[in-house]
Amino acid sequence: MKKRLMFAYLCILFPLANYLIFQSYPVLFTFAISFYDYNLFSQDRPFIGLKNFESMFNDWLFWHSLKNSLVLAFGLVIISTAVSFFISIFINSLPKLLKKIIRIVIFIPPITPQVGWSIIWDSLLDPVWGYTNQIVGWFGLGPYQYLLDPRTAIYWYVLLAIWSSTGYQAVVLLASMDAIPQSYYEAAKIDGASSWRRFWRITVPLLKPTIIFLLVIRSIYAFRFFTPIYVMTGGGPGYSSYVLPLLSYSVAFKYWRFGAASAINVFLFIIIFSLAILQIRYVTRMYESK
Amino acid sequence: MEGKITNKGINRLKTIKLSKIGILTFQLVIFVVLLIFFLFPYAYMFLGSLKREWDVMSLPPKLLPREWYFGNYAALFNEAHFDIYTRNSLIVSITVTLSSLFFVSLAGYSFAKFKYRGRETIFTLLMTSLMIPPESTMIPMYLIMHTFGLVDSLLALILPSLVSIYNIFLIRQYALNLPDSLFESARVDGCSEFKIYYKIFLPLCAPVLAVAATYTFLGTWNSFLWPLIVLTTWEKYTLPLGMVFTSSFGGTPAMAMRLAGATYATIPVVAVWLLAQKYFQKGIHLTGLKG
């Protein structure tokens, strides 16, 4: 018996240690140093209380980044979920072979490295050399500046985020649709319900937990959206496409002001962690409905 | 009226047939639109990688190369150090995946098949890490690496990722469905605990281990932010970093070469994932989870 117990504890020892060192300690430490003027290259690291948060909330770049992150979040969540919903319905109605193919195809953008497609789109959206202006030209639409226009840059990032994440959502929705027992539909058919009615009364309500789950993970994704912006415009032109994770990175690893950056990270952490709690709630609901 | 073939009846048949063809055409059109929308950038990437630099910068922009050129790929290795980046990425990804599989399967086994005090508490505690955004932990992690002199080392990339909590969850789910009798009878036969794990549990977990391995490998291979923070010299760069910082030999960004780099990094990922699809169907089905 004793040997068994020891073995069981030994098994979880390493993951637990890893968790404590690389997860819980860093989170606590981030909260802690947000109260200090912690600069990596200076010996003087005084405790300054809420000063970091004060200057953060007084910084126009913080609010600008927050606005951009929110634009990403709302744009992505609303449009991407709607689009993936319609796509999944469409795919569900396809004949088997087409269904198989398209399921794989739409899942390719989500699994390819973000740096990969960032480079591709960077080239495609170039106002002069990029092919996109050629294509829109066919429809008689003028050449656009895309990411080089400070007013529209962030909206093109929303489009890119949609492009790269819709596939995943559609596949999850399809899986949830597949999980609905055929017997429900058959019973409704016998009762004389039209396919429209069957859709609205059976499919949609049962998909609700999945949809909400997808809404939540999309919003988390939006607040963590960093790599494409860093790779393509670096937050520019100027600061027009700055988002919160990028701001945190710049402050921390360009200016080495860990205290100030940690304040931003605390802010981000609270938002994302709250969303993640929601996510867990809806994941469990999602599986209960299966 | 029944059984009589009327003009009205024939017309109705024609309308039904036409609308069926209409629907099919509509489906095909949307199908093709979706195909193009999601795959066009990759086609552009591949074709662009086969262009010369002046070709990418010529007006009007054309999709197909004006002159087919395979030299970009050679340049990736000869000039842009992609051999080193690939090596680094492989070292990190493979080490992380193998070690992760080992620790994760042990932990999943322990959580699913053993009873002990604090089991549920510890498991829930570990699960909370799934809600922690990695960005929030980067600064202290950097400081840890700084303290131990591990900044700008591959070890700094490997150590934090040795355990994947999500995979522990997957394995535990899967293991809960395995019959206890298998393990009990082995114990009665006098097998040591580790042997039971090694000879019975692991083989049984093959499908879910394949899923976990694929997730871990791809996640590590594609990871960008942490390597960006912790690596400072190009000799240590992993592939994603190398791709981004492959710029210019003379000031202007080498776009065709960058596209070649993107192709080089993207194709293996897609290939691995397509191959893993076989196991995904099996493994996911058995855990009752998806995605």
XYZ file of C-alpha atoms in Angstrom:
581
model
C 0.000 0.000 0.000
C 2.676 2.421 0.979
C 4.570 1.832 -2.209
C 1.461 2.569 -4.234
C 0.879 5.809 -2.416
C 4.435 6.929 -2.894
C 4.266 6.141 -6.575
C 1.054 8.110 -6.992
C 2.536 11.146 -5.300
C 5.766 10.854 -7.219
C 3.823 10.948 -10.469
C 2.375 14.345 -9.797
C 5.417 15.805 -8.111
C 7.047 17.221 -11.206
C 3.925 18.773 -12.739
C 3.129 20.327 -9.390
C 6.634 21.766 -9.072
C 6.495 23.049 -12.638
C 3.150 24.657 -11.931
C 4.384 26.354 -8.774
C 7.554 27.663 -10.380
C 6.254 28.701 -13.774
C 2.614 29.499 -13.134
C 1.592 30.504 -9.648
C 4.836 32.157 -8.572
C 5.009 34.331 -11.712
C 1.401 35.445 -11.354
C 1.920 36.422 -7.723
C 5.214 38.081 -8.574
C 3.620 40.068 -11.382
C 1.064 41.444 -8.957
C 3.826 42.168 -6.484
C 6.203 44.086 -8.712
C 3.411 46.165 -10.177
C 3.702 48.125 -6.941
C 7.384 48.864 -7.468
C 9.388 51.043 -9.762
C 11.219 47.976 -10.949
C 13.731 48.694 -13.641
C 15.915 45.770 -14.567
C 19.041 47.814 -15.007
C 18.905 50.000 -11.974
C 19.690 49.054 -8.424
C 17.108 51.417 -7.085
C 13.726 49.728 -7.061
C 11.552 51.599 -4.640
C 8.104 50.675 -3.563
C 5.709 53.141 -5.113
C 2.315 51.728 -4.289
C -0.305 52.424 -6.896
C 1.801 54.923 -8.847
C 2.246 52.525 -11.765
C -1.490 52.121 -12.057
C -1.967 55.843 -11.739
C 0.364 56.646 -14.614
C -1.094 53.782 -16.600
C -4.604 55.200 -16.375
C -3.250 58.634 -17.259
C -1.411 57.390 -20.327
C -3.214 58.059 -23.598
C -1.374 55.120 -25.195
C -2.865 52.799 -22.614
C -6.383 53.918 -23.448
C -5.627 53.807 -27.160
C -4.302 50.262 -26.843
C -7.292 49.294 -24.766
C -9.616 50.738 -27.390
C -7.862 48.742 -30.095
C -8.028 45.574 -28.035
C -11.739 46.162 -27.525
C -12.233 46.780 -31.252
C -10.498 43.469 -31.868
C -12.576 41.758 -29.207
C -15.967 42.964 -30.373
C -15.202 42.724 -34.071
C -13.768 39.283 -33.718
C -16.338 37.916 -31.331
C -19.392 39.160 -33.157
C -18.351 38.785 -36.777
C -16.278 35.647 -36.427
C -18.906 33.797 -34.446
C -21.680 34.800 -36.834
C -19.632 33.890 -39.888
C -18.525 30.556 -38.439
C -22.111 29.815 -37.478
C -23.337 30.307 -41.027
C -20.379 28.468 -42.471
C -20.997 25.484 -40.220
C -24.657 25.345 -41.175
C -23.667 25.495 -44.801
C -21.039 22.794 -44.419
C -23.484 20.578 -42.580
C -25.729 20.591 -45.616
C -23.004 19.562 -48.012
C -22.607 16.104 -49.488
C -20.190 13.920 -47.586
C -17.129 14.324 -49.772
C -17.309 18.105 -50.013
C -17.990 18.241 -46.299
C -14.841 16.269 -45.538
C -12.670 18.419 -47.753
C -13.948 21.767 -46.565
C -13.638 20.760 -42.927
C -9.934 20.218 -43.401
C -9.484 23.309 -45.548
C -11.012 25.779 -43.120
C -8.953 24.350 -40.280
C -5.663 25.134 -41.975
C -5.349 28.839 -41.083
C -5.879 28.162 -37.347
C -3.130 25.577 -37.155
C -0.454 27.241 -39.237
C 2.074 29.386 -37.394
C 0.925 32.954 -36.932
C 4.273 34.263 -38.106
C 3.745 32.347 -41.333
C 0.479 33.907 -42.321
C 1.534 37.264 -40.922
C 4.316 37.383 -43.471
C 1.969 36.297 -46.244
C -0.652 38.904 -45.462
C 2.007 41.529 -44.946
C 2.978 40.953 -48.542
C -0.573 40.579 -49.851
C -1.784 43.788 -48.213
C 1.091 45.922 -49.374
C -0.596 48.900 -51.059
C 1.885 48.988 -53.921
C 3.272 45.494 -54.467
C 0.524 43.469 -52.882
C -1.942 41.445 -54.882
C -4.973 42.526 -52.863
C -5.257 45.893 -54.551
C -5.199 44.056 -57.858
C -8.162 41.948 -56.799
C -10.235 44.804 -55.431
C -9.371 46.650 -58.621
C -11.311 44.032 -60.568
C -14.416 45.071 -58.665
C -13.750 48.710 -59.434
C -12.737 49.539 -55.880
C -9.933 51.971 -55.338
C -6.481 51.010 -54.073
C -6.433 50.946 -50.295
C -3.676 51.609 -47.835
C -4.697 48.730 -45.569
C -2.265 48.475 -42.691
C -0.419 51.621 -43.676
C -3.393 53.836 -42.977
C -3.470 54.761 -39.289
C -7.229 55.057 -39.324
C -7.974 51.629 -40.721
C -5.027 49.496 -39.643
C -6.698 47.931 -36.627
C -9.771 46.989 -38.673
C -7.670 45.028 -41.106
C -6.237 43.183 -38.146
C -9.783 42.336 -37.155
C -10.300 40.870 -40.613
C -7.100 38.862 -40.315
C -8.077 37.604 -36.892
C -11.413 36.512 -38.346
C -9.683 34.797 -41.260
C -7.434 32.843 -38.954
C -9.943 31.760 -36.354
C -13.246 31.168 -38.119
C -12.151 27.724 -39.269
C -11.614 26.475 -35.751
C -14.978 27.763 -34.599
C -16.829 26.265 -37.526
C -15.286 22.871 -36.867
C -16.256 22.991 -33.196
C -19.804 23.965 -34.148
C -19.959 21.113 -36.652
C -18.843 18.690 -33.971
C -21.559 19.959 -31.664
C -24.129 19.622 -34.413
C -23.023 16.065 -35.004
C -23.547 15.334 -31.339
C -27.230 16.141 -31.476
C -29.055 12.834 -31.617
C -30.844 12.208 -34.869
C -33.790 10.899 -32.878
C -34.673 14.454 -31.845
C -35.059 15.464 -35.469
C -36.949 12.324 -36.345
C -39.399 12.787 -33.520
C -39.976 16.368 -34.629
C -40.431 15.239 -38.220
C -43.080 12.763 -37.148
C -44.823 15.548 -35.287
C -44.893 17.423 -38.576
C -42.308 20.114 -37.885
C -40.831 21.796 -40.944
C -37.053 21.806 -41.371
C -36.997 25.528 -40.542
C -38.802 24.845 -37.283
C -36.618 21.849 -36.520
C -33.586 24.073 -36.932
C -34.773 26.850 -34.678
C -36.342 24.697 -31.994
C -33.756 21.915 -31.787
C -30.417 22.869 -33.306
C -30.044 26.438 -32.118
C -30.949 25.933 -28.452
C -28.684 22.899 -28.181
C -25.839 24.816 -29.766
C -26.152 27.692 -27.329
C -23.522 26.496 -24.803
C -21.077 25.862 -27.633
C -21.693 29.289 -29.123
C -21.164 31.019 -25.811
C -18.031 28.969 -25.235
C -16.738 30.110 -28.619
C -17.622 33.729 -27.846
C -15.562 33.556 -24.690
C -12.477 31.946 -26.178
C -12.575 34.368 -29.067
C -12.547 37.295 -26.683
C -9.611 35.816 -24.808
C -7.828 35.381 -28.140
C -8.536 39.011 -28.988
C -6.924 40.297 -25.797
C -3.876 38.116 -26.379
C -3.483 39.059 -30.055
C 0.152 40.031 -30.350
C 2.231 38.226 -32.969
C 0.626 39.437 -36.213
C 0.698 43.059 -35.074
C 4.294 42.810 -33.926
C 5.357 41.153 -37.168
C 3.431 43.292 -39.626
C 3.312 46.876 -38.433
C 4.999 46.759 -35.043
C 2.085 48.733 -33.651
C 2.240 51.312 -36.371
C 1.894 53.363 -38.364
C 2.996 55.443 -35.413
C 1.046 53.912 -32.543
C -2.232 53.418 -34.367
C -2.371 49.647 -34.130
C -1.046 49.250 -30.601
C -2.861 46.698 -28.483
C -2.490 45.894 -24.797
C -0.153 42.870 -25.057
C 2.075 44.827 -27.408
C 2.149 47.761 -25.010
C 3.083 45.471 -22.158
C 5.847 43.899 -24.218
C 7.264 47.279 -25.291
C 7.293 48.725 -21.815
C 8.872 45.585 -20.402
C 11.420 44.601 -22.999
C 12.160 47.819 -24.809
C 12.211 50.148 -21.841
C 12.872 47.515 -19.198
C 10.308 49.049 -16.888
C 9.080 45.840 -15.366
C 6.998 47.525 -12.691
C 4.976 49.582 -15.114
C 4.601 46.673 -17.524
C 3.430 44.451 -14.703
C 0.680 46.915 -13.958
C -0.541 46.456 -17.531
C -0.217 42.713 -17.133
C -2.272 42.799 -13.948
C -4.974 44.659 -15.834
C -4.850 42.130 -18.686
C -4.763 39.238 -16.285
C -7.943 40.347 -14.553
C -9.793 40.665 -17.848
C -8.598 37.382 -19.293
C -8.873 35.391 -16.095
C -12.491 36.496 -15.661
C -13.239 35.483 -19.226
C -11.513 32.163 -18.629
C -13.716 31.430 -15.646
C -16.699 31.995 -17.908
C -15.076 29.690 -20.429
C -14.800 26.846 -17.955
C -18.402 27.284 -16.975
C -19.560 26.980 -20.553
C -17.270 24.114 -21.425
C -18.894 22.047 -18.709
C -22.309 23.088 -19.921
C -21.305 22.226 -23.438
C -20.398 18.692 -22.485
C -23.446 18.237 -20.351
C -25.632 18.893 -23.335
C -23.978 16.150 -25.363
C -56.392 12.367 -61.141
C -54.072 9.816 -59.557
C -51.765 8.009 -61.891
C -52.530 10.369 -64.742
C -49.483 11.955 -66.315
C -50.495 15.566 -66.751
C -48.604 18.525 -68.116
C -48.814 20.025 -64.707
C -47.186 16.966 -63.190
C -44.345 16.961 -65.663
C -43.710 20.644 -65.125
C -43.610 20.058 -61.415
C -41.036 17.337 -61.848
C -38.985 19.660 -64.013
C -39.141 22.407 -61.388
C -38.069 20.033 -58.642
C -35.144 18.803 -60.726
C -34.123 22.345 -61.624
C -34.245 23.544 -58.042
C -32.134 20.551 -57.004
C -29.544 21.466 -59.601
C -29.859 25.086 -58.518
C -29.140 24.173 -54.928
C -26.193 22.031 -55.894
C -24.758 24.823 -58.009
C -25.215 27.274 -55.178
C -23.479 24.872 -52.811
C -20.614 24.432 -55.208
C -20.184 28.153 -55.660
C -20.042 28.807 -51.931
C -17.763 25.809 -51.521
C -15.318 27.227 -54.033
C -15.550 30.693 -52.491
C -14.669 29.274 -49.082
C -11.847 27.247 -50.576
C -10.369 30.328 -52.193
C -10.885 32.560 -49.179
C -8.997 30.279 -46.819
C -6.403 28.825 -49.148
C -5.566 31.681 -51.497
C -2.978 33.242 -49.159
C -1.108 29.944 -49.047
C -1.154 29.639 -52.811
C 0.170 33.180 -52.983
C 2.840 32.293 -50.440
C 3.969 29.255 -52.392
C 4.015 31.004 -55.751
C 5.714 34.029 -54.247
C 8.478 31.866 -52.851
C 9.339 30.846 -56.390
C 9.813 34.391 -57.614
C 12.873 36.509 -57.857
C 12.990 39.566 -55.649
C 12.527 41.977 -58.545
C 9.515 39.911 -59.580
C 7.817 40.498 -56.244
C 8.466 44.196 -56.580
C 7.300 44.630 -60.156
C 4.211 46.443 -61.264
C 1.567 45.376 -61.882
C 1.706 42.628 -59.264
C 1.188 39.219 -60.789
C 0.275 35.976 -59.097
C 2.452 33.698 -61.155
C 6.213 34.182 -61.307
C 7.457 35.956 -64.364
C 10.503 33.791 -64.034
C 10.447 30.608 -61.996
C 13.212 30.625 -59.424
C 14.015 27.972 -56.870
C 17.003 29.753 -55.435
C 15.109 31.313 -52.548
C 15.026 28.023 -50.739
C 18.733 27.516 -51.143
C 19.259 31.065 -49.917
C 17.259 30.263 -46.801
C 19.902 27.767 -45.793
C 23.004 29.337 -47.227
C 22.436 32.953 -46.300
C 19.571 33.129 -43.847
C 20.743 30.452 -41.397
C 17.551 28.437 -41.627
C 19.556 25.309 -40.936
C 20.360 26.671 -37.489
C 16.823 27.872 -36.843
C 15.420 24.496 -37.843
C 17.873 22.711 -35.620
C 16.956 24.887 -32.673
C 13.250 24.442 -33.253
C 13.650 20.685 -33.563
C 15.713 20.440 -30.399
C 13.197 22.412 -28.396
C 10.040 20.894 -29.863
C 11.163 17.286 -29.684
C 12.587 17.574 -26.172
C 9.485 19.307 -24.899
C 7.135 16.841 -26.577
C 8.910 13.741 -25.300
C 9.346 14.982 -21.767
C 5.848 16.367 -21.711
C 4.427 13.016 -22.796
C 6.329 11.282 -20.038
C 5.298 13.570 -17.180
C 1.817 14.113 -18.442
C 1.025 10.429 -18.812
C 2.387 9.684 -15.345
C 0.307 12.459 -13.848
C -2.815 11.480 -15.774
C -2.357 7.904 -14.625
C -1.986 8.999 -11.029
C -5.005 11.267 -11.095
C -7.227 8.698 -12.773
C -6.248 5.409 -11.226
C -5.083 6.139 -7.704
C -6.857 7.392 -4.642
C -5.066 9.661 -2.208
C -5.573 12.666 -0.064
C -5.568 15.963 -1.864
C -5.917 14.371 -5.269
C -8.883 16.432 -6.405
C -7.555 19.599 -4.808
C -4.211 19.355 -6.532
C -5.842 18.501 -9.836
C -8.146 21.502 -9.663
C -5.199 23.661 -8.688
C -3.305 22.554 -11.754
C -6.347 23.168 -13.922
C -6.466 26.796 -12.842
C -3.249 27.324 -14.748
C -5.292 26.958 -17.915
C -6.923 30.252 -17.095
C -3.672 32.114 -16.633
C -2.702 34.043 -19.745
C 0.964 33.337 -20.499
C 1.582 37.020 -21.187
C 1.046 37.769 -17.501
C 3.816 35.438 -16.441
C 6.487 36.461 -18.929
C 8.198 39.127 -16.852
C 8.776 36.993 -13.745
C 9.746 34.054 -15.950
C 12.313 36.259 -17.620
C 13.617 37.259 -14.211
C 13.906 33.618 -13.195
C 15.908 32.877 -16.327
C 17.989 35.986 -15.726
C 18.759 34.872 -12.195
C 19.967 31.472 -13.322
C 21.838 32.833 -16.299
C 19.556 31.082 -18.719
C 18.615 34.073 -20.795
C 19.318 33.430 -24.455
C 19.427 29.658 -24.088
C 17.322 26.873 -25.518
C 16.903 25.553 -21.993
C 14.899 28.652 -21.181
C 12.471 27.593 -23.883
C 12.326 23.986 -22.737
C 11.979 24.223 -18.959
C 8.679 26.077 -18.657
C 7.003 23.795 -21.182
C 8.009 20.431 -19.763
C 4.495 19.866 -18.527
C 1.287 20.596 -20.366
C -1.608 20.840 -17.970
C -4.145 20.541 -20.747
C -2.644 17.220 -21.774
C -2.838 15.965 -18.195
C -6.523 16.697 -18.423
C -6.842 14.788 -21.713
C -5.004 11.747 -20.430
C -6.890 11.667 -17.184
C -10.191 11.773 -19.048
C -9.091 8.942 -21.241
C -7.702 6.908 -18.367
C -10.898 7.184 -16.350
C -12.504 5.016 -18.995
C -9.928 2.273 -18.713
C -11.020 -0.722 -16.626
C -9.342 -0.907 -13.215
C -9.233 -4.680 -13.412
C -6.371 -4.594 -15.879
C -4.155 -2.810 -13.419
C -5.337 -4.709 -10.394
C -4.575 -8.090 -11.879
C -1.104 -6.915 -12.821
C -0.549 -5.820 -9.241
C -1.746 -9.140 -7.943
C 0.767 -10.773 -10.250
C 3.463 -8.855 -8.418
C 4.300 -6.233 -11.033
C 6.023 -3.091 -9.828
C 4.063 0.119 -10.178
C 6.356 1.604 -12.745
C 6.245 -1.555 -14.802
C 2.459 -1.463 -14.828
C 2.611 2.100 -16.051
C 5.159 1.238 -18.668
C 3.832 -2.058 -19.949
C 0.084 -1.655 -19.575
C -0.967 1.965 -19.214
C 1.212 3.576 -21.859
C 0.335 1.210 -24.703
C -3.334 1.548 -23.886
C -3.036 5.309 -24.109
C -1.504 5.335 -27.556
C -4.322 7.245 -29.310
C -4.647 9.999 -26.737
C -0.872 10.222 -26.447
C -0.723 10.847 -30.184
C -3.232 13.664 -29.801
C -1.333 15.138 -26.869
C 1.985 14.827 -28.700
C 0.622 16.626 -31.738
C -0.772 19.491 -29.679
C 2.449 19.884 -27.728
C 4.698 19.637 -30.743
C 2.739 22.135 -32.806
C 2.310 24.502 -29.876
C 6.016 24.524 -29.182
C 7.007 24.709 -32.849
C 4.783 27.713 -33.493
C 5.478 29.576 -30.285
C 6.685 33.121 -30.809
C 6.295 35.451 -27.838
C 8.374 33.659 -25.242
C 11.274 32.909 -27.631
C 11.088 36.528 -28.727
C 11.521 37.684 -25.150
C 14.147 35.293 -23.958
C 16.402 34.778 -26.992
C 18.747 37.579 -27.937
C 21.333 36.198 -30.317
C 20.396 34.899 -33.713
C 22.284 31.653 -33.219
C 19.653 30.630 -30.702
C 16.596 31.670 -32.682
C 13.844 29.221 -33.355
C 12.152 29.066 -36.743
C 9.359 31.588 -36.101
C 11.880 34.162 -34.939
C 14.206 33.374 -37.799
C 11.419 33.848 -40.301
C 10.530 37.261 -39.008
C 14.042 38.548 -38.680
C 15.175 37.303 -42.042
C 15.310 40.548 -43.651
C 17.450 42.160 -45.948
C 20.743 41.906 -47.467
C 21.099 45.528 -48.272
C 18.139 47.296 -46.737
C 15.112 46.188 -48.712
C 13.132 43.346 -47.165
C 13.687 40.153 -49.114
C 10.018 39.422 -49.627
C 10.343 36.393 -51.871
C 12.772 34.848 -49.457
C 10.477 35.591 -46.554
C 7.656 33.876 -48.401
C 9.942 30.927 -48.977
C 10.630 30.903 -45.242
C 6.916 30.994 -44.554
C 6.360 28.082 -46.932
C 9.158 26.155 -45.299
C 7.662 26.661 -41.853
C 4.038 26.115 -42.822
C 4.148 22.957 -44.904
C 5.561 20.621 -42.217
C 2.958 21.871 -39.770
C 0.111 21.154 -42.167
C 1.644 17.780 -43.026
C 2.018 16.755 -39.379
C -1.491 17.844 -38.655
C -3.011 16.030 -41.615
C -1.186 12.862 -40.636
C -2.366 13.192 -37.077
C -5.976 13.427 -38.195
C -6.195 9.662 -38.229
C -5.376 9.511 -34.527
C -7.489 12.502 -33.678
C -10.645 10.721 -34.737
C -9.783 7.722 -32.613
C -8.358 9.451 -29.576
C -10.943 12.164 -29.341
C -13.753 9.726 -29.772
C -12.486 7.694 -26.864
C -12.133 10.621 -24.503
C -15.485 11.971 -25.493
C -13.913 15.328 -26.151
C -13.430 17.329 -29.257
C -11.024 20.055 -30.282
